[in-house]
Structures are given as structure tokens and as C-alpha cells.
Coordinates of C-alpha atoms in Angstrom, one line a residue:
M82 CA 5.7 -20.2 -7.1
G83 CA 6.2 -18.2 -10.3
F84 CA 5.5 -14.5 -10.9
V85 CA 1.7 -13.9 -10.3
G86 CA -0.4 -10.8 -10.9
R87 CA 0.8 -7.3 -11.8
S88 CA -0.4 -7.7 -15.3
R89 CA -1.5 -4.0 -15.4
E90 CA 1.9 -2.8 -14.2
I91 CA 3.8 -5.0 -16.6
R92 CA 1.6 -3.5 -19.4
E93 CA 2.4 0.0 -18.3
L94 CA 6.1 -0.6 -18.2
Q95 CA 6.0 -2.3 -21.6
G96 CA 4.2 0.7 -23.0
Q97 CA 7.0 3.0 -21.7
L98 CA 9.6 0.7 -23.2
D99 CA 7.7 0.7 -26.5
V100 CA 8.1 4.5 -26.5
V101 CA 11.9 4.1 -26.2
R102 CA 12.0 1.5 -28.9
A103 CA 9.9 3.7 -31.3
G104 CA 12.3 6.6 -30.9
T105 CA 9.8 9.2 -32.0
R106 CA 10.1 11.6 -29.1
A107 CA 12.5 14.5 -28.9
D108 CA 14.2 12.7 -25.9
A109 CA 15.3 9.2 -26.7
G110 CA 15.1 8.1 -23.0
V111 CA 12.1 7.7 -20.8
A112 CA 12.1 7.9 -16.9
V113 CA 9.5 6.1 -14.8
L114 CA 9.3 6.7 -11.0
I115 CA 7.8 3.6 -9.2
R116 CA 6.7 4.1 -5.6
G117 CA 5.2 1.6 -3.2
R118 CA 5.6 0.4 0.4
R119 CA 8.4 -1.9 1.3
R120 CA 8.0 -5.5 0.5
V121 CA 5.1 -4.7 -1.9
G122 CA 7.1 -6.2 -4.8
K123 CA 8.7 -3.3 -6.6
S124 CA 12.1 -4.9 -7.0
R125 CA 10.5 -8.3 -8.0
L126 CA 8.2 -6.6 -10.6
V127 CA 11.1 -4.7 -12.2
A128 CA 13.3 -7.8 -12.2
E129 CA 10.6 -9.8 -13.9
F130 CA 10.1 -7.0 -16.5
V131 CA 13.8 -6.7 -17.2
E132 CA 14.2 -10.4 -17.7
R133 CA 11.2 -10.5 -20.1
S134 CA 12.6 -7.6 -22.1
G135 CA 15.9 -9.4 -22.8
L136 CA 17.6 -6.0 -23.0
P137 CA 21.0 -5.1 -21.6
S138 CA 20.5 -3.6 -18.2
V139 CA 22.0 -2.6 -14.9
T140 CA 20.3 -2.6 -11.4
F141 CA 21.7 -0.7 -8.5
Q142 CA 20.2 -1.1 -4.9
A143 CA 21.0 1.9 -2.7
A144 CA 21.3 1.3 1.1
K145 CA 20.1 3.6 3.8
G146 CA 22.8 5.3 5.9
T147 CA 25.7 4.0 3.7
P148 CA 28.5 6.7 3.3
L149 CA 28.3 8.4 -0.1
V150 CA 31.8 7.5 -1.2
Q151 CA 31.0 3.8 -0.6
E152 CA 27.6 4.1 -2.4
L153 CA 29.2 5.8 -5.5
A154 CA 32.0 3.2 -5.6
L155 CA 29.4 0.4 -5.5
L156 CA 27.4 2.0 -8.2
A157 CA 30.4 2.1 -10.5
E158 CA 31.2 -1.5 -9.7
T159 CA 27.6 -2.5 -10.4
I160 CA 27.8 -0.8 -13.8
A161 CA 31.2 -2.5 -14.6
H162 CA 29.7 -5.9 -13.9
S163 CA 26.5 -5.4 -15.9
D164 CA 25.8 -6.6 -19.4
L165 CA 25.7 -3.0 -20.8
P166 CA 27.8 -2.9 -24.0
D167 CA 30.3 -0.3 -22.6
A168 CA 30.3 -1.5 -19.0
D169 CA 34.1 -1.6 -19.0
T170 CA 34.2 2.2 -18.9
A171 CA 33.3 2.0 -15.3
R172 CA 35.9 -0.5 -14.3
D173 CA 38.2 0.6 -11.5
I174 CA 36.7 4.0 -11.4
A175 CA 35.8 5.8 -8.1
P176 CA 33.4 8.6 -8.8
A177 CA 33.8 11.6 -6.6
S178 CA 30.3 12.9 -6.9
L179 CA 26.8 11.8 -7.9
T180 CA 27.1 13.7 -11.1
A181 CA 30.3 11.8 -12.0
A182 CA 28.7 8.5 -11.2
L183 CA 25.6 9.2 -13.3
T184 CA 27.8 10.5 -16.1
L185 CA 29.7 7.2 -15.9
L186 CA 26.4 5.4 -16.2
A187 CA 25.4 7.4 -19.3
A188 CA 28.7 6.6 -20.9
A189 CA 28.1 2.8 -20.5
L190 CA 24.7 2.9 -22.2
P191 CA 24.4 2.0 -25.9
D192 CA 23.6 4.8 -28.3
D193 CA 21.6 2.8 -30.9
T194 CA 19.8 0.1 -29.0
P195 CA 17.4 0.2 -26.0
S196 CA 18.6 -0.6 -22.5
I197 CA 17.1 -0.5 -19.0
V198 CA 18.6 1.2 -15.9
V199 CA 17.1 0.5 -12.4
L200 CA 18.0 2.7 -9.5
D201 CA 16.3 1.0 -6.5
E202 CA 15.6 3.1 -3.4
I203 CA 16.6 6.3 -5.1
P204 CA 15.6 8.5 -2.1
W205 CA 18.3 6.8 -0.1
L206 CA 20.9 7.6 -2.7
L207 CA 19.8 11.2 -3.1
E208 CA 19.6 11.9 0.7
H209 CA 23.4 11.6 0.8
V210 CA 23.8 14.5 -1.5
P211 CA 22.6 18.1 -0.9
G212 CA 20.8 19.1 -4.0
G213 CA 20.9 15.5 -5.2
A214 CA 17.7 15.8 -7.1
G215 CA 19.2 18.7 -9.0
E216 CA 22.2 16.6 -10.0
L217 CA 20.0 13.8 -11.2
Q218 CA 18.0 16.3 -13.3
R219 CA 21.1 17.8 -14.9
V220 CA 22.6 14.5 -15.9
W221 CA 19.2 13.3 -17.1
D222 CA 18.7 16.4 -19.3
S223 CA 22.3 16.5 -20.6
R224 CA 23.2 12.8 -21.1
L225 CA 20.9 10.1 -19.9
S226 CA 17.7 11.2 -21.7
R227 CA 19.7 11.4 -25.0
K228 CA 20.2 7.6 -24.9
P229 CA 17.5 5.1 -25.8
V230 CA 17.1 4.1 -22.1
L231 CA 14.2 3.2 -19.8
L232 CA 15.3 4.7 -16.5
L233 CA 13.3 3.1 -13.6
L234 CA 13.6 5.0 -10.3
L235 CA 12.2 3.0 -7.3
G236 CA 11.4 4.2 -3.8
S237 CA 9.6 3.0 -0.7
D238 CA 9.1 6.3 1.0
L239 CA 5.9 7.4 -0.7
A240 CA 6.1 11.0 0.5
M241 CA 9.7 11.4 -0.6
M242 CA 9.0 9.9 -4.0
E243 CA 6.0 12.3 -4.5
R244 CA 8.2 15.2 -3.5
L245 CA 10.8 14.2 -6.1
T246 CA 8.3 15.1 -8.9
A247 CA 6.6 18.0 -7.2
P248 CA 6.3 21.3 -9.2
D249 CA 9.0 23.0 -7.1
Q250 CA 11.5 20.1 -7.6
P251 CA 14.2 19.8 -10.3
F252 CA 12.9 16.5 -11.7
Y253 CA 9.4 17.8 -12.2
A254 CA 7.7 16.7 -15.4
R255 CA 10.6 14.6 -16.4
G256 CA 9.2 11.2 -15.6
T257 CA 6.0 9.1 -15.6
E258 CA 4.8 8.0 -12.1
L259 CA 3.7 4.4 -11.4
V260 CA 2.2 3.6 -8.0
L261 CA 2.6 -0.1 -7.0
D262 CA -0.1 -1.0 -4.5
P263 CA -0.3 -4.2 -2.6
L264 CA -1.9 -7.1 -4.5
T265 CA -5.7 -6.7 -4.8
P266 CA -8.1 -9.0 -3.0
A267 CA -8.8 -10.6 -6.4
E268 CA -5.1 -11.1 -7.1
V269 CA -4.6 -12.6 -3.6
G270 CA -7.6 -14.9 -4.1
A271 CA -6.2 -16.1 -7.5
M272 CA -2.7 -16.6 -6.0
C273 CA -4.0 -18.6 -3.0
G274 CA -6.7 -20.5 -4.8
L275 CA -9.6 -19.2 -2.7
A276 CA -13.2 -18.4 -3.2
P277 CA -14.2 -14.7 -2.8
F278 CA -15.1 -14.7 0.9
D279 CA -11.8 -16.4 1.9
A280 CA -9.9 -14.3 -0.6
V281 CA -10.9 -11.2 1.3
D282 CA -9.8 -12.9 4.6
A283 CA -6.5 -13.8 2.9
Y284 CA -6.1 -10.2 1.8
L285 CA -6.7 -8.8 5.3
I286 CA -4.2 -11.3 6.7
T287 CA -1.4 -11.0 4.2
G288 CA -2.0 -7.3 3.5
G289 CA -1.6 -8.1 -0.2
L290 CA 2.2 -8.5 0.2
P291 CA 3.4 -11.0 -2.5
L292 CA 6.1 -12.4 -0.2
V293 CA 3.5 -13.3 2.4
A294 CA 0.9 -14.5 0.0
Q295 CA 3.3 -16.8 -1.8
E296 CA 3.6 -18.8 1.4
W297 CA -0.1 -19.5 1.4
Q298 CA -0.5 -23.1 0.1
H299 CA -3.0 -23.2 -2.8
G300 CA -6.5 -23.7 -1.4
A301 CA -5.4 -23.7 2.3
T302 CA -7.8 -22.2 4.8
P303 CA -6.8 -19.1 6.8
D304 CA -6.4 -21.2 9.9
D305 CA -4.0 -23.5 8.2
F306 CA -2.0 -20.7 6.9
L307 CA -1.8 -18.9 10.2
L308 CA -0.8 -22.0 12.1
R309 CA 2.1 -22.7 9.7
S310 CA 3.1 -19.1 9.8
F311 CA 3.1 -18.9 13.6
A312 CA 5.0 -22.1 13.8
S313 CA 8.1 -20.4 12.3
S314 CA 9.8 -17.3 13.5
T315 CA 11.1 -16.7 10.0
S316 CA 7.8 -17.0 8.1
A317 CA 7.0 -14.1 5.9
L318 CA 4.0 -13.2 7.9
V319 CA 5.9 -13.0 11.2
V320 CA 8.9 -10.9 9.8
S321 CA 7.1 -8.7 7.3
G322 CA 5.7 -6.1 9.7
A323 CA 8.9 -5.7 11.6
R324 CA 10.9 -5.2 8.5
V325 CA 8.5 -2.6 7.2
L326 CA 8.6 -0.6 10.4
D327 CA 12.2 -1.1 11.4
A328 CA 13.3 0.6 8.1
E329 CA 11.6 3.8 9.2
F330 CA 10.8 3.8 12.9
A331 CA 13.0 2.2 15.5
E332 CA 11.6 0.1 18.3
G333 CA 10.5 2.3 21.3
T334 CA 10.0 5.5 19.3
V335 CA 6.8 7.5 19.7
A336 CA 5.7 6.5 16.2
R337 CA 5.8 2.8 17.3
Q338 CA 3.8 3.6 20.4
V339 CA 1.2 5.4 18.3
L340 CA 1.0 2.6 15.8
A341 CA 0.6 0.0 18.6
A342 CA -2.2 2.1 20.1
I343 CA -4.1 2.4 16.8
G344 CA -3.3 -1.0 15.2
G345 CA -2.7 -3.1 18.3
R346 CA -5.3 -1.8 20.7
G347 CA -7.8 -0.5 18.3
E348 CA -7.8 3.2 19.5
R349 CA -9.3 5.5 16.9
T350 CA -9.7 8.9 18.6
F351 CA -7.0 11.4 19.3
S352 CA -7.6 11.2 23.1
G353 CA -7.8 7.4 23.0
I354 CA -4.5 7.2 21.2
Q355 CA -3.0 9.7 23.6
N356 CA -4.0 7.7 26.7
A357 CA -3.2 4.3 25.3
A358 CA 0.5 5.0 24.9
R359 CA 2.7 3.1 27.2
G360 CA 3.7 5.0 30.4
A361 CA 2.4 8.6 30.7
P362 CA -0.1 9.9 28.1
L363 CA 1.5 11.5 25.1
N364 CA 1.9 15.3 25.0
A365 CA -0.8 16.6 22.5
A366 CA 1.8 18.4 20.4
T367 CA 4.0 15.4 20.2
L368 CA 1.1 13.2 19.2
S369 CA -0.1 15.7 16.6
S370 CA 3.3 15.9 14.9
T371 CA 3.7 12.1 15.0
L372 CA 0.3 11.5 13.5
A373 CA 1.2 14.0 10.8
V374 CA 4.3 12.1 9.9
L375 CA 2.5 8.8 9.8
I376 CA -0.2 10.2 7.6
D377 CA 2.4 11.8 5.3
K378 CA 4.0 8.4 5.0
R379 CA 0.6 6.8 4.2
I380 CA 0.9 4.4 7.2
V381 CA -2.0 6.0 9.1
A382 CA -5.2 7.5 7.6
A383 CA -7.5 10.1 9.2
D384 CA -11.1 9.6 8.2
E385 CA -13.9 12.1 8.6
P386 CA -17.6 11.2 8.7
L387 CA -19.3 11.7 5.3
S388 CA -22.6 13.4 4.9
T389 CA -23.9 16.8 3.8
A390 CA -22.1 18.4 6.7
S391 CA -18.3 18.6 7.3
A392 CA -17.2 17.3 10.7
P393 CA -13.4 17.5 11.1
K394 CA -13.6 17.4 14.9
N395 CA -15.0 13.9 14.6
R396 CA -11.9 12.6 12.8
R397 CA -11.0 8.9 13.4
Y398 CA -7.6 7.3 12.8
R399 CA -6.9 3.8 11.3
I400 CA -3.9 1.9 9.9
A401 CA -3.8 2.7 6.2
D402 CA -1.0 0.4 5.3
P403 CA -2.7 -3.0 4.7
A404 CA 0.6 -4.8 5.4
L405 CA 0.4 -3.6 9.0
R406 CA -3.2 -4.0 9.9
F407 CA -3.2 -7.7 10.8
W408 CA 0.4 -7.6 11.9
L409 CA -0.1 -5.0 14.5
A410 CA -3.3 -6.5 15.8
F411 CA -2.2 -10.2 16.0
V412 CA 1.4 -10.9 15.0
E413 CA 3.3 -8.3 17.0
P414 CA 1.6 -9.4 20.3
A415 CA 2.5 -13.0 19.4
L416 CA 6.2 -12.6 18.7
G417 CA 7.2 -13.9 22.1
E418 CA 4.9 -16.9 21.7
V419 CA 6.3 -17.6 18.3
D420 CA 9.9 -17.5 19.6
R421 CA 8.8 -19.9 22.4
A422 CA 7.4 -22.3 19.7
R423 CA 3.8 -21.8 21.0
P424 CA 1.8 -21.2 17.8
D425 CA -1.2 -22.5 19.7
L426 CA -1.2 -19.4 21.9
A427 CA -0.9 -17.1 18.9
M428 CA -3.8 -18.9 17.2
A429 CA -5.9 -18.7 20.3
R430 CA -5.5 -14.9 20.3
V431 CA -6.7 -14.9 16.6
E432 CA -9.7 -17.1 17.4
R433 CA -10.8 -14.8 20.2
G434 CA -10.5 -11.5 18.3
F435 CA -10.5 -12.1 14.6
A436 CA -14.2 -11.9 13.9
T437 CA -14.5 -8.5 15.7
W438 CA -11.3 -7.2 14.2
R439 CA -12.4 -8.3 10.7
G440 CA -15.7 -6.5 11.0
R441 CA -13.9 -3.2 11.2
A442 CA -10.8 -4.0 9.1
V443 CA -13.0 -5.0 6.1
E444 CA -14.8 -1.7 6.0
P445 CA -12.0 0.3 4.2
V446 CA -11.8 -2.6 1.7
V447 CA -15.5 -2.5 1.0
R448 CA -15.5 1.2 0.6
S449 CA -12.5 1.0 -1.8
A450 CA -14.3 -1.6 -3.9
L451 CA -17.5 0.5 -4.0
R452 CA -15.5 3.6 -5.1
R453 CA -14.3 1.5 -8.0
L454 CA -17.8 0.1 -8.8
L455 CA -19.5 3.5 -8.5
P456 CA -20.8 5.6 -10.1
D457 CA -22.8 3.3 -12.4
E458 CA -26.2 3.3 -14.1
T459 CA -28.0 2.9 -10.8
W460 CA -26.0 5.4 -8.9
P461 CA -24.7 7.9 -11.5
D462 CA -24.0 10.7 -9.1
V463 CA -22.3 8.8 -6.2
T464 CA -18.7 10.1 -6.3
A465 CA -17.7 9.6 -2.7
V466 CA -18.1 6.6 -0.4
G467 CA -17.4 6.6 3.3
G468 CA -19.0 6.1 6.7
W469 CA -20.6 8.3 9.3
W470 CA -20.4 8.6 13.1
P471 CA -21.1 11.3 15.7
R472 CA -18.6 12.3 18.4
S473 CA -20.0 9.5 20.7
N474 CA -19.7 6.9 17.9
R475 CA -23.3 6.0 18.4
P476 CA -24.8 5.2 16.0
E477 CA -22.2 4.4 13.3
V478 CA -23.3 3.9 9.7
D479 CA -20.9 1.8 7.7
L480 CA -21.6 3.2 4.2
V481 CA -22.6 6.6 3.0
G482 CA -22.5 7.5 -0.7
T483 CA -22.6 11.2 -1.6
S484 CA -22.3 13.5 -4.6
G485 CA -19.1 15.2 -3.4
A486 CA -17.4 15.2 0.0
P487 CA -19.4 16.6 1.7
G488 CA -22.4 16.5 -0.5
P489 CA -26.0 15.3 -0.9
V490 CA -26.4 11.8 0.5
R491 CA -27.5 9.3 -2.2
L492 CA -27.3 6.1 -0.2
V493 CA -26.7 4.7 3.2
G494 CA -25.8 1.1 4.0
T495 CA -24.5 -1.5 6.4
V496 CA -21.7 -4.1 6.1
K497 CA -22.2 -7.5 7.7
W498 CA -19.1 -9.5 6.8
R499 CA -19.6 -13.1 7.9
A500 CA -19.2 -16.5 6.4
D501 CA -22.8 -17.8 6.8
G502 CA -26.2 -16.3 6.5
P503 CA -27.8 -13.4 4.6
L504 CA -28.6 -10.0 6.0
R505 CA -31.6 -10.3 8.3
A506 CA -34.7 -8.1 8.6
A507 CA -33.7 -7.0 12.1
E508 CA -30.3 -5.7 10.7
C509 CA -32.1 -3.9 7.9
D510 CA -34.4 -2.3 10.5
A511 CA -31.5 -1.2 12.6
L512 CA -29.8 0.4 9.6
A513 CA -33.0 2.4 8.8
A514 CA -33.2 3.6 12.4
D515 CA -29.5 4.6 12.6
A516 CA -29.5 6.3 9.2
T517 CA -31.9 9.0 10.4
A518 CA -29.0 10.4 12.5
V519 CA -26.9 11.1 9.3
P520 CA -27.2 14.8 8.1
G521 CA -28.9 14.8 4.8
V522 CA -30.7 11.5 5.1
S523 CA -34.5 11.3 4.7
V524 CA -37.0 8.4 4.6
A525 CA -36.5 8.4 0.8
T526 CA -32.8 7.8 1.0
P527 CA -32.1 4.4 -0.5
L528 CA -30.7 1.7 1.8
V529 CA -28.0 -0.7 0.7
A530 CA -26.0 -3.6 2.2
V531 CA -22.8 -5.5 1.8
C532 CA -23.0 -9.1 2.9
P533 CA -21.3 -12.2 1.5
G534 CA -24.5 -14.2 1.9
G535 CA -26.7 -11.6 0.3
A536 CA -30.0 -10.5 2.0
E537 CA -33.2 -12.2 3.0
P538 CA -36.0 -11.8 0.4
G539 CA -38.3 -8.8 0.6
L540 CA -36.0 -6.4 2.5
P541 CA -36.4 -2.7 1.5
L542 CA -32.9 -2.6 0.0
A543 CA -32.0 -0.7 -3.2
A544 CA -28.8 -2.8 -3.7
T545 CA -26.9 -5.7 -2.1
W546 CA -23.3 -6.5 -2.9
T547 CA -21.8 -9.9 -2.1
A548 CA -18.1 -10.9 -1.8
D549 CA -18.2 -11.9 -5.5
D550 CA -19.5 -8.5 -6.5
L551 CA -16.7 -6.7 -4.5
L552 CA -13.9 -8.8 -6.1
A553 CA -15.2 -7.8 -9.5
A554 CA -14.0 -4.2 -8.7
W555 CA -10.5 -5.4 -9.3
P556 CA -10.4 -6.9 -12.8
S557 CA -7.2 -8.6 -13.9

């Protein structure tokens, strides 16, 4: 399968390259920092862009835990074997410092024509060097930025990449930031040849990872894809989650226990996660610090109920990384079955639990879509979309739209995500009854619904969004 999607990101990179070509800025060079989770397609995107550009380039991939001397020698060797005009300046050179290696890179770049430099997993290279970000900044200011070069700095640790350009860091204000998210539901649907409802299912299953989605045969059903994936221990779906996690959290660590509790066993409260850990319950301080790390790394999200009133004590946790939601719930528990060549057992687990899991897993996707669609002419002051629940979780209201967070409630709604049948009158009545528990809701607060099949005629709904409507939130 050829390169699919990422048209927006390609345009943004091309725009930065056009700045280099124009040469109208004080600095001839432009730096772009690209961050995104592992296996989301950063390296593939950049490789495609470099190939399309036709410019001389060099790409260096750092490796976690490699000794600095070895990394710098490999960087020099990579420069020497590139198609940069003065690549030979790096031949048989062993840089003694990061500054020396980057200076060598600058010397190999052309002075009068554009080129592209890709430093992949830059946090892993900088972590070897105390003050490494400062060395990068000095060489950029003194040498690299004076060449007509597009410098692309890639990183999978989202928090570390954000810190690299923080106001108190040396590289602050020296580069443009580009966040590479997973493929959108619309892109997954186009890639897999699916109608909107199945496209959302495919997004939930693949997590929007291009390497997983590209194994989805065009037009295949979710069941067909899953059966083929579970039949191979090397399928992208089977190996993706482990590779994402193993790079940051070793098997058996507290972080893995917490992720298994949230993503594998569906625990959402602090106490539920604490008690669901294997063995003895986790110490509260240990769990708090672990959750803080997982939230900082954008793997877990902590949601608060949305209404006119703030309720931080009713915080609920969920897996934020879409690549891990389905994997933790259905793939990790099936790894032994996959290894025993029993895809039927793995499929049986999905058949038993998928509908219930999907009902909750789709809610963040729906809210994300509505945040893109709103505000609009009908809802000009809806600036926040979330859900609401009390400490007991009864009742739960799937959708709350407010002016601010917290803020006045402008709409309340329900999500009924199923393949067949519109929203029914009884479900609308249940929404109206539950909504009265939400602070700031009155009998005049508009009711809305999200249901792929629409709604039965005559229901007192101010708006109904279908699967087609939601996918329109992600235009190509």
C-alpha cells in the first residue's frame, strides 16, 4: 500500500521548506520539531517528504541507551554516506562531543542550495549529554541556521519534546512545532475502504496507527481483520502495543500494572485502580506518582465531570493513547492464545466484550469530533464538550456542552453507538430524566444525541449527529 493520508502535515512541511527556498529570513535555516507517539508514522511521513523534495539530505536515527561515543561515531558515518555535497568531510571522523558532531554536520551542508537534515528520536541523543539541548542551540545559532537547511527534529516522548521548546530551555523559540497525531477516523476509513460506522470501529481497533491500518484489507469487515491479525503472532495489531509500551515501561513495572487495570480491566477511579493491581493494592503515593507520569506522557487522561460546578474529586481515568485502548483490552489478554495458534479464542473474547467496550471507548472520539464541529451557528457559545457523572457514577450523562469549563450548560446529550436502529423514545426520556442531575441544567436545556442510525421522528431533540456527521469533523 502506498503512502496514504497526512496531506495536512505534508503541506505544513512543504510550507517550511518554501521558507528555506525563499531565503527571505534573517536565518537561512528553519527547524521543525515533530512529536508523536511511537509507531504513529513520524519517520514514514518524513521519509516520504524527503523523497518528494528531491533534495540532498541525511537522516540519523538515535537509539535509546546507546553509549554516546558510539552514537556520535554513527552520526558521523551516516553523514559520510549521505548525498550531501560535502559528505566526505565526515569520513573517518570520530567526534568527541555532540558539538563536534553537529559542527561536522553543518560543514557537510551546502551553502547555496536547500537541504534537509532529519534527527530522529532527538531526545535519546540529547539524554546522553548533560546540557545537550544547550549544545544543540549553540550549534544551531552559530552554524546550522546559517545554511539553507530544513532541520527536522523527531521525538516520541511527547513530554520531553515539549520541554525541549519550553520558555526556560535553550532551544526555545528556535523551531516550529508539528504534532503528529494518529490517523483520524476519516483517514482510517479511506485507507480501509469503509463506510463511516465501520470506519469508527476500524479507528478504535487500529488506534489510527498507519502500520496497523495498512494490514486492513480494503473493504474487509472488522471481524475479518481481527481474525487474520489474531492468526499471526507477528501481525501489526498483535505487536504494536507491546512495542509502544516496552520502549518506555518494562514488563512487570507499576506503570504496566496501572495500565492493565485501566485499559484491561476497565477501572476508572483511583480506588478501583489501586485495588485492581496484581497482588497487594498499590500504595496511594506510588499510584499517584505513577498516574502523574502516565498523564505527563499522554498515555492516560484524567477527566473531570463538566457542568457549571467544578468537581475534581470525581476525576476518572482512561487510556488516552488510542494505540493502546483496544490492545490493552483485547490483544494483550490474547497473546498466549495467539502464540498457541488459537485465534478463535481471541475472537470469542472480542465477541463477548466488544459492544460494551466500544460503548465507552467511542465517547472520547465523539467528544473530540464535537469539539471540532462546535461552536457553529446553532451552538455559537459551546466551547467545551465533555461528560458528567457524580461520585456514584449514577446517572452518567455522555455529552455536556458548556461555555467554558466549568461554565453555563448549553446542551446535554446521549451517545448510542450501534450498527442498527435509531435513537428510541425511551432512550430520549431516560436522557431527559438523567440530565436533571447535572448542575446548571434546567427543563429548557436543549437535548442532543449521537447515534449512527439517527433518531426516531418526533423526539424532543435539538440536534442529532450520525457517524457521517462525525467523520466530517476531520476533513482531508
